[in-house]
């Protein structure tokens, strides 16, 4: 595993920073080893700190109204990163204009949307004229680089824990990273498998972009990432970033990690105040947590903790939901952003120790 040399980058949200559509930017504002984020371009929130816009925590990342303002104040920058993740992966028009400005100023642009920059001849020409690159993270891998499932995953002796969600945009990636970091801080060799573009942007070394992978190879790519990571790092515990949700009709997902990835343990994400899948009433109501746990158990995995996404909750409401679910479910209930994930680390250590004894 080669070390990552962080390069300076600006996030491009152009009006969407304070919305759920900027979850890629949100992840990079919180944490990245691959890029040093030196600013955000977002006119409505210009003049503020990006961390304060996100969650009230100052992170010394200023927000600017224009790219020109940013370049005049932050010094040399190598990249502009598309910081939005829209439904269907479509590039918003306002961000497209900002990408053109980046290229005109010699910045390479990193894009995690399905809407590939290299498919736009005008951008390709503009990049060439300004000695810049167009980097499309979601460009599907060539067939020769894809893997079929082989059963090698069953050779892994470390516990595999999937972080799954009751719906999209629950904080699965953030929680998986925080779990990995909490275990590492406690002395465990924990590693994370990323499965989305933001995980790669944050510096993930092992993983793949799930939703740009041909369905025939999903199982094999999950297995390949897990086996490669385990062999190269000697991981004592492996975390898998989940995608979408088991029963979100726009993209049901999750059982692949349990069945093909042999994840026998799950941390389940839930937003207590969110009623409908993707906030869309006609998509259906999010089912009770108990029923989701039952499905997961029937596929052979154990839900070791529930983690709460506390959108629209006051601090008092969040803690009350935490107590209520703990009483109902009899498992640890976590508030990842408010309280961290250290409370579940002893449980994970027990899984590691049990696995070591079994392997011996």
Short mmCIF file of C-alpha atoms in Angstrom, two decimals:
data_model
loop_
_atom_site.label_atom_id
_atom_site.label_comp_id
_atom_site.label_asym_id
_atom_site.label_seq_id
_atom_site.Cartn_x
_atom_site.Cartn_y
_atom_site.Cartn_z
CA UNK A 1 0.00 0.00 0.00
CA UNK A 2 1.68 3.17 -1.21
CA UNK A 3 1.35 6.42 0.77
CA UNK A 4 -0.85 9.11 -0.75
CA UNK A 5 0.64 12.50 -1.53
CA UNK A 6 -2.15 14.96 -0.74
CA UNK A 7 -2.56 17.67 -3.38
CA UNK A 8 -4.35 20.98 -2.96
CA UNK A 9 -7.91 21.14 -4.20
CA UNK A 10 -11.04 23.30 -4.24
CA UNK A 11 -14.51 21.80 -3.90
CA UNK A 12 -17.07 22.82 -6.51
CA UNK A 13 -20.64 22.92 -5.16
CA UNK A 14 -21.85 26.25 -6.60
CA UNK A 15 -24.97 26.70 -4.49
CA UNK A 16 -25.50 23.17 -3.18
CA UNK A 17 -23.13 23.07 -0.20
CA UNK A 18 -25.90 23.34 2.39
CA UNK A 19 -27.99 20.58 0.76
CA UNK A 20 -27.84 16.75 0.88
CA UNK A 21 -26.75 16.81 -2.78
CA UNK A 22 -23.30 17.98 -1.65
CA UNK A 23 -22.55 14.83 0.35
CA UNK A 24 -19.31 14.30 -1.60
CA UNK A 25 -18.13 17.73 -0.49
CA UNK A 26 -19.33 17.02 3.03
CA UNK A 27 -17.17 13.92 3.24
CA UNK A 28 -14.09 15.73 1.95
CA UNK A 29 -14.63 18.65 4.33
CA UNK A 30 -14.61 16.19 7.21
CA UNK A 31 -11.65 14.10 6.13
CA UNK A 32 -9.33 13.29 3.21
CA UNK A 33 -5.87 11.85 2.86
CA UNK A 34 -5.82 12.09 -0.93
CA UNK A 35 -6.45 15.85 -1.20
CA UNK A 36 -5.84 18.88 0.98
CA UNK A 37 -9.08 20.85 0.71
CA UNK A 38 -8.22 24.55 0.75
CA UNK A 39 -11.62 26.04 -0.09
CA UNK A 40 -15.11 25.62 -1.48
CA UNK A 41 -16.81 27.53 -4.31
CA UNK A 42 -20.40 28.12 -3.20
CA UNK A 43 -21.88 31.64 -3.62
CA UNK A 44 -24.82 31.35 -1.15
CA UNK A 45 -22.51 30.46 1.76
CA UNK A 46 -19.48 32.55 0.72
CA UNK A 47 -17.60 34.16 3.59
CA UNK A 48 -18.28 31.32 6.01
CA UNK A 49 -16.20 28.32 7.02
CA UNK A 50 -17.24 25.13 5.20
CA UNK A 51 -17.18 23.14 8.41
CA UNK A 52 -19.56 25.58 10.07
CA UNK A 53 -21.94 25.28 7.12
CA UNK A 54 -21.75 21.48 7.37
CA UNK A 55 -22.11 20.85 11.08
CA UNK A 56 -21.11 23.96 13.03
CA UNK A 57 -17.44 22.93 13.44
CA UNK A 58 -14.80 25.30 12.10
CA UNK A 59 -12.33 23.40 9.90
CA UNK A 60 -10.35 26.31 8.45
CA UNK A 61 -11.80 25.72 4.98
CA UNK A 62 -13.13 29.04 3.62
CA UNK A 63 -16.08 29.29 1.23
CA UNK A 64 -15.74 31.62 -1.76
CA UNK A 65 -18.23 33.14 -4.17
CA UNK A 66 -16.06 32.62 -7.25
CA UNK A 67 -13.08 30.61 -8.36
CA UNK A 68 -11.16 33.83 -8.99
CA UNK A 69 -11.71 34.90 -5.37
CA UNK A 70 -10.43 31.55 -4.14
CA UNK A 71 -7.31 31.50 -6.31
CA UNK A 72 -6.44 35.03 -5.22
CA UNK A 73 -6.49 34.03 -1.54
CA UNK A 74 -5.48 30.37 -1.13
CA UNK A 75 -2.43 30.19 -3.37
CA UNK A 76 -1.55 27.42 -5.83
CA UNK A 77 -4.23 24.77 -6.42
CA UNK A 78 -3.94 21.70 -8.62
CA UNK A 79 -7.52 20.39 -8.68
CA UNK A 80 -11.15 21.34 -8.68
CA UNK A 81 -13.32 18.52 -7.33
CA UNK A 82 -16.98 18.19 -8.25
CA UNK A 83 -18.45 18.10 -4.76
CA UNK A 84 -22.02 17.10 -5.55
CA UNK A 85 -23.72 13.70 -5.84
CA UNK A 86 -27.02 14.23 -7.63
CA UNK A 87 -29.82 11.76 -8.28
CA UNK A 88 -28.86 9.82 -11.39
CA UNK A 89 -25.35 11.27 -11.31
CA UNK A 90 -26.26 14.15 -13.63
CA UNK A 91 -23.92 17.13 -13.74
CA UNK A 92 -25.77 20.32 -12.70
CA UNK A 93 -25.51 23.12 -15.25
CA UNK A 94 -24.19 25.62 -12.70
CA UNK A 95 -21.35 23.23 -11.79
CA UNK A 96 -20.57 22.69 -15.49
CA UNK A 97 -19.90 26.40 -15.93
CA UNK A 98 -17.59 26.32 -12.91
CA UNK A 99 -15.70 23.34 -14.37
CA UNK A 100 -15.06 25.34 -17.52
CA UNK A 101 -13.64 28.17 -15.40
CA UNK A 102 -11.37 25.72 -13.57
CA UNK A 103 -9.99 24.40 -16.84
CA UNK A 104 -9.45 27.91 -18.18
CA UNK A 105 -7.32 28.56 -15.08
CA UNK A 106 -5.27 25.39 -15.57
CA UNK A 107 -6.90 23.32 -12.82
CA UNK A 108 -7.52 19.64 -13.47
CA UNK A 109 -11.05 18.54 -12.57
CA UNK A 110 -12.00 15.41 -10.63
CA UNK A 111 -15.55 14.20 -11.19
CA UNK A 112 -17.42 11.46 -9.36
CA UNK A 113 -20.70 11.64 -11.28
CA UNK A 114 -22.01 9.19 -13.89
CA UNK A 115 -22.09 12.18 -16.26
CA UNK A 116 -18.52 11.77 -17.54
CA UNK A 117 -16.51 14.87 -18.36
CA UNK A 118 -14.50 13.05 -20.99
CA UNK A 119 -17.71 12.46 -22.96
CA UNK A 120 -18.01 16.22 -23.53
CA UNK A 121 -15.82 17.28 -26.50
CA UNK A 122 -15.78 20.95 -25.49
CA UNK A 123 -14.38 20.08 -22.06
CA UNK A 124 -11.83 17.69 -23.54
CA UNK A 125 -10.63 20.42 -25.89
CA UNK A 126 -10.56 23.02 -23.11
CA UNK A 127 -8.53 20.70 -20.89
CA UNK A 128 -6.02 20.04 -23.67
CA UNK A 129 -5.64 23.75 -24.39
CA UNK A 130 -4.84 24.47 -20.74
CA UNK A 131 -2.69 21.42 -19.97
CA UNK A 132 -5.27 20.13 -17.51
CA UNK A 133 -6.77 16.69 -16.87
CA UNK A 134 -10.37 15.44 -16.71
CA UNK A 135 -10.50 12.64 -14.14
CA UNK A 136 -13.76 10.65 -14.17
CA UNK A 137 -13.80 8.37 -11.12
CA UNK A 138 -16.99 6.62 -12.17
CA UNK A 139 -15.71 5.56 -15.56
CA UNK A 140 -16.36 1.79 -15.65
CA UNK A 141 -13.31 -0.46 -15.41
CA UNK A 142 -12.17 -2.33 -18.53
CA UNK A 143 -13.35 -5.93 -18.63
CA UNK A 144 -9.78 -7.16 -18.15
CA UNK A 145 -9.62 -5.42 -14.76
CA UNK A 146 -12.83 -6.94 -13.39
CA UNK A 147 -13.10 -10.08 -11.26
CA UNK A 148 -15.55 -12.95 -10.92
CA UNK A 149 -16.39 -14.28 -7.47
CA UNK A 150 -14.30 -17.36 -6.65
CA UNK A 151 -14.86 -18.24 -2.99
CA UNK A 152 -11.50 -16.81 -1.88
CA UNK A 153 -13.36 -14.56 0.57
CA UNK A 154 -13.95 -17.60 2.79
CA UNK A 155 -10.20 -17.75 3.46
CA UNK A 156 -10.32 -14.45 5.32
CA UNK A 157 -10.03 -15.06 9.06
CA UNK A 158 -10.70 -11.48 10.18
CA UNK A 159 -14.29 -10.46 11.02
CA UNK A 160 -15.99 -8.58 8.19
CA UNK A 161 -18.46 -5.85 9.19
CA UNK A 162 -20.78 -4.16 6.68
CA UNK A 163 -22.16 -0.70 7.41
CA UNK A 164 -25.65 -0.76 5.87
CA UNK A 165 -28.43 1.82 5.85
CA UNK A 166 -32.21 1.89 6.07
CA UNK A 167 -32.08 4.43 3.21
CA UNK A 168 -29.65 6.36 1.00
CA UNK A 169 -27.63 9.29 2.40
CA UNK A 170 -27.60 7.89 5.94
CA UNK A 171 -23.91 8.39 6.64
CA UNK A 172 -22.72 4.87 5.84
CA UNK A 173 -19.36 5.94 4.44
CA UNK A 174 -18.71 8.42 7.25
CA UNK A 175 -19.64 5.84 9.87
CA UNK A 176 -17.44 3.19 8.24
CA UNK A 177 -14.48 5.62 8.30
CA UNK A 178 -15.14 6.61 11.90
CA UNK A 179 -15.40 2.95 12.93
CA UNK A 180 -12.11 2.21 11.20
CA UNK A 181 -10.42 5.16 12.88
CA UNK A 182 -11.87 4.34 16.32
CA UNK A 183 -10.59 0.76 16.09
CA UNK A 184 -7.17 1.93 14.90
CA UNK A 185 -6.98 4.37 17.81
CA UNK A 186 -7.71 1.43 20.13
CA UNK A 187 -4.78 -0.53 18.70
CA UNK A 188 -6.62 -2.76 16.23
CA UNK A 189 -5.47 -3.18 12.64
CA UNK A 190 -8.75 -2.06 11.05
CA UNK A 191 -9.15 -1.44 7.33
CA UNK A 192 -12.03 -0.08 5.26
CA UNK A 193 -13.28 -1.13 1.83
CA UNK A 194 -14.75 1.86 -0.01
CA UNK A 195 -17.56 1.28 -2.51
CA UNK A 196 -18.28 4.80 -3.75
CA UNK A 197 -16.49 7.70 -5.39
CA UNK A 198 -16.17 9.73 -2.20
CA UNK A 199 -14.37 6.90 -0.46
CA UNK A 200 -11.71 7.01 -3.16
CA UNK A 201 -11.55 10.81 -2.97
CA UNK A 202 -10.98 10.59 0.76
CA UNK A 203 -7.97 8.37 0.20
CA UNK A 204 -9.38 4.85 0.24
CA UNK A 205 -6.72 2.33 -0.84
CA UNK A 206 -8.93 -0.72 -1.24
CA UNK A 207 -12.32 -0.87 -2.90
CA UNK A 208 -14.22 -0.06 -6.07
CA UNK A 209 -17.09 2.12 -7.25
CA UNK A 210 -20.10 -0.13 -6.84
CA UNK A 211 -22.63 1.67 -9.02
CA UNK A 212 -20.38 1.95 -12.07
CA UNK A 213 -19.55 -1.78 -12.04
CA UNK A 214 -21.30 -4.28 -14.34
CA UNK A 215 -23.69 -6.38 -12.28
CA UNK A 216 -22.00 -9.67 -13.26
CA UNK A 217 -18.82 -8.51 -11.52
CA UNK A 218 -20.21 -6.92 -8.34
CA UNK A 219 -19.68 -10.05 -6.25
CA UNK A 220 -16.19 -10.57 -7.58
CA UNK A 221 -15.15 -6.96 -7.02
CA UNK A 222 -16.37 -7.10 -3.42
CA UNK A 223 -14.43 -10.29 -2.84
CA UNK A 224 -11.29 -9.05 -4.63
CA UNK A 225 -11.17 -5.84 -2.59
CA UNK A 226 -11.59 -7.72 0.70
CA UNK A 227 -9.08 -10.46 -0.06
CA UNK A 228 -6.46 -8.05 -1.43
CA UNK A 229 -6.78 -5.72 1.55
CA UNK A 230 -6.60 -8.56 4.08
CA UNK A 231 -3.56 -10.15 2.45
CA UNK A 232 -1.63 -6.91 1.99
CA UNK A 233 -2.39 -5.28 5.34
CA UNK A 234 -2.93 -8.23 7.70
CA UNK A 235 -6.16 -6.56 8.83
CA UNK A 236 -7.65 -7.80 12.09
CA UNK A 237 -11.08 -6.42 11.16
CA UNK A 238 -12.51 -5.26 7.82
CA UNK A 239 -15.29 -2.70 7.35
CA UNK A 240 -17.30 -2.44 4.14
CA UNK A 241 -19.00 0.80 3.16
CA UNK A 242 -22.61 0.01 2.24
CA UNK A 243 -24.57 1.50 -0.64
CA UNK A 244 -28.22 2.61 -0.97
CA UNK A 245 -30.46 0.39 1.20
CA UNK A 246 -31.92 -3.10 1.32
CA UNK A 247 -35.39 -1.94 0.35
CA UNK A 248 -35.03 1.44 -1.33
CA UNK A 249 -36.77 0.76 -4.67
CA UNK A 250 -34.53 3.19 -6.57
CA UNK A 251 -31.51 0.98 -5.93
CA UNK A 252 -31.93 -1.93 -3.51
CA UNK A 253 -28.50 -2.98 -2.28
CA UNK A 254 -26.77 -4.52 0.69
CA UNK A 255 -27.24 -8.25 0.63
CA UNK A 256 -24.30 -8.51 -1.79
CA UNK A 257 -21.99 -7.48 1.04
CA UNK A 258 -23.47 -10.07 3.38
CA UNK A 259 -23.63 -12.96 0.89
CA UNK A 260 -20.74 -12.35 -1.52
CA UNK A 261 -18.59 -10.41 0.95
CA UNK A 262 -19.25 -12.87 3.79
CA UNK A 263 -19.97 -10.00 6.18
CA UNK A 264 -21.29 -11.82 9.21
CA UNK A 265 -21.72 -8.60 11.19
CA UNK A 266 -23.59 -5.37 10.40
CA UNK A 267 -23.75 -1.86 11.80
CA UNK A 268 -27.13 -0.56 10.64
CA UNK A 269 -27.80 3.14 9.96
CA UNK A 270 -31.19 4.73 10.61
CA UNK A 271 -32.63 8.26 10.55
CA UNK A 272 -35.48 8.24 13.11
CA UNK A 273 -37.30 11.25 11.65
CA UNK A 274 -37.08 10.25 7.99
CA UNK A 275 -40.36 8.65 6.94
CA UNK A 276 -40.02 7.93 3.21
CA UNK A 277 -37.27 6.49 1.01
CA UNK A 278 -35.24 9.42 -0.35
CA UNK A 279 -37.89 11.74 1.16
CA UNK A 280 -40.31 10.68 -1.65
CA UNK A 281 -43.78 9.61 -0.36
CA UNK A 282 -44.61 7.75 -3.58
CA UNK A 283 -41.50 5.59 -3.15
CA UNK A 284 -42.93 4.16 0.07
CA UNK A 285 -42.37 4.37 3.79
CA UNK A 286 -39.12 3.24 5.35
CA UNK A 287 -39.95 0.03 7.25
CA UNK A 288 -39.35 -0.49 10.98
CA UNK A 289 -35.80 -1.14 12.12
CA UNK A 290 -36.85 -4.46 13.65
CA UNK A 291 -37.98 -5.80 10.28
CA UNK A 292 -34.68 -4.80 8.66
CA UNK A 293 -32.74 -6.57 11.39
CA UNK A 294 -34.87 -9.66 10.85
CA UNK A 295 -34.04 -9.72 7.12
CA UNK A 296 -30.33 -9.31 7.83
CA UNK A 297 -30.44 -12.13 10.37
CA UNK A 298 -32.17 -14.45 7.90
CA UNK A 299 -29.21 -13.95 5.56
CA UNK A 300 -26.83 -15.08 8.29
CA UNK A 301 -25.51 -11.80 9.66
CA UNK A 302 -25.74 -10.30 13.14
CA UNK A 303 -26.57 -6.61 13.68
CA UNK A 304 -24.07 -5.60 16.33
CA UNK A 305 -25.14 -1.94 16.63
CA UNK A 306 -27.59 0.66 15.36
CA UNK A 307 -26.14 4.06 14.38
CA UNK A 308 -28.43 7.08 14.15
CA UNK A 309 -28.41 9.80 11.53
CA UNK A 310 -29.91 12.63 13.56
CA UNK A 311 -31.16 14.92 10.77
CA UNK A 312 -33.94 17.26 11.98
CA UNK A 313 -33.38 16.16 15.59
CA UNK A 314 -32.57 18.41 18.52
CA UNK A 315 -29.78 17.08 20.78
CA UNK A 316 -32.43 16.08 23.32
CA UNK A 317 -34.48 14.23 20.69
CA UNK A 318 -31.38 12.41 19.44
CA UNK A 319 -30.53 11.15 22.91
CA UNK A 320 -34.15 10.11 23.50
CA UNK A 321 -34.20 8.12 20.26
CA UNK A 322 -30.91 6.56 21.34
CA UNK A 323 -32.41 5.42 24.65
CA UNK A 324 -35.65 4.21 23.06
CA UNK A 325 -33.95 2.09 20.41
CA UNK A 326 -31.48 0.67 22.92
CA UNK A 327 -34.40 -0.46 25.08
CA UNK A 328 -36.30 -1.88 22.10
CA UNK A 329 -33.41 -3.67 20.40
CA UNK A 330 -31.04 -4.61 23.20
CA UNK A 331 -27.95 -3.60 21.19
CA UNK A 332 -25.65 -0.57 21.34
CA UNK A 333 -27.20 2.52 19.73
CA UNK A 334 -24.62 5.00 18.49
CA UNK A 335 -24.59 8.70 17.67
CA UNK A 336 -21.55 8.74 15.34
CA UNK A 337 -21.14 12.48 14.84
CA UNK A 338 -22.26 13.55 18.30
CA UNK A 339 -20.57 10.96 20.50
CA UNK A 340 -18.17 9.01 18.28
CA UNK A 341 -18.04 5.24 17.89
CA UNK A 342 -15.76 4.23 20.74
CA UNK A 343 -18.66 2.58 22.65
CA UNK A 344 -18.85 -0.26 20.09
CA UNK A 345 -15.08 -0.86 19.90
CA UNK A 346 -15.04 -3.36 22.83
CA UNK A 347 -17.66 -5.44 21.00
CA UNK A 348 -15.54 -5.39 17.84
CA UNK A 349 -12.45 -6.36 19.84
CA UNK A 350 -14.37 -9.36 21.17
CA UNK A 351 -15.18 -10.39 17.58
CA UNK A 352 -11.49 -10.10 16.67
CA UNK A 353 -10.38 -12.14 19.68
CA UNK A 354 -13.03 -14.77 19.02
CA UNK A 355 -11.93 -15.06 15.40
CA UNK A 356 -8.27 -15.43 16.43
CA UNK A 357 -9.15 -18.22 18.89
CA UNK A 358 -11.24 -19.96 16.23
CA UNK A 359 -8.44 -19.68 13.65
CA UNK A 360 -5.93 -21.13 16.11
#
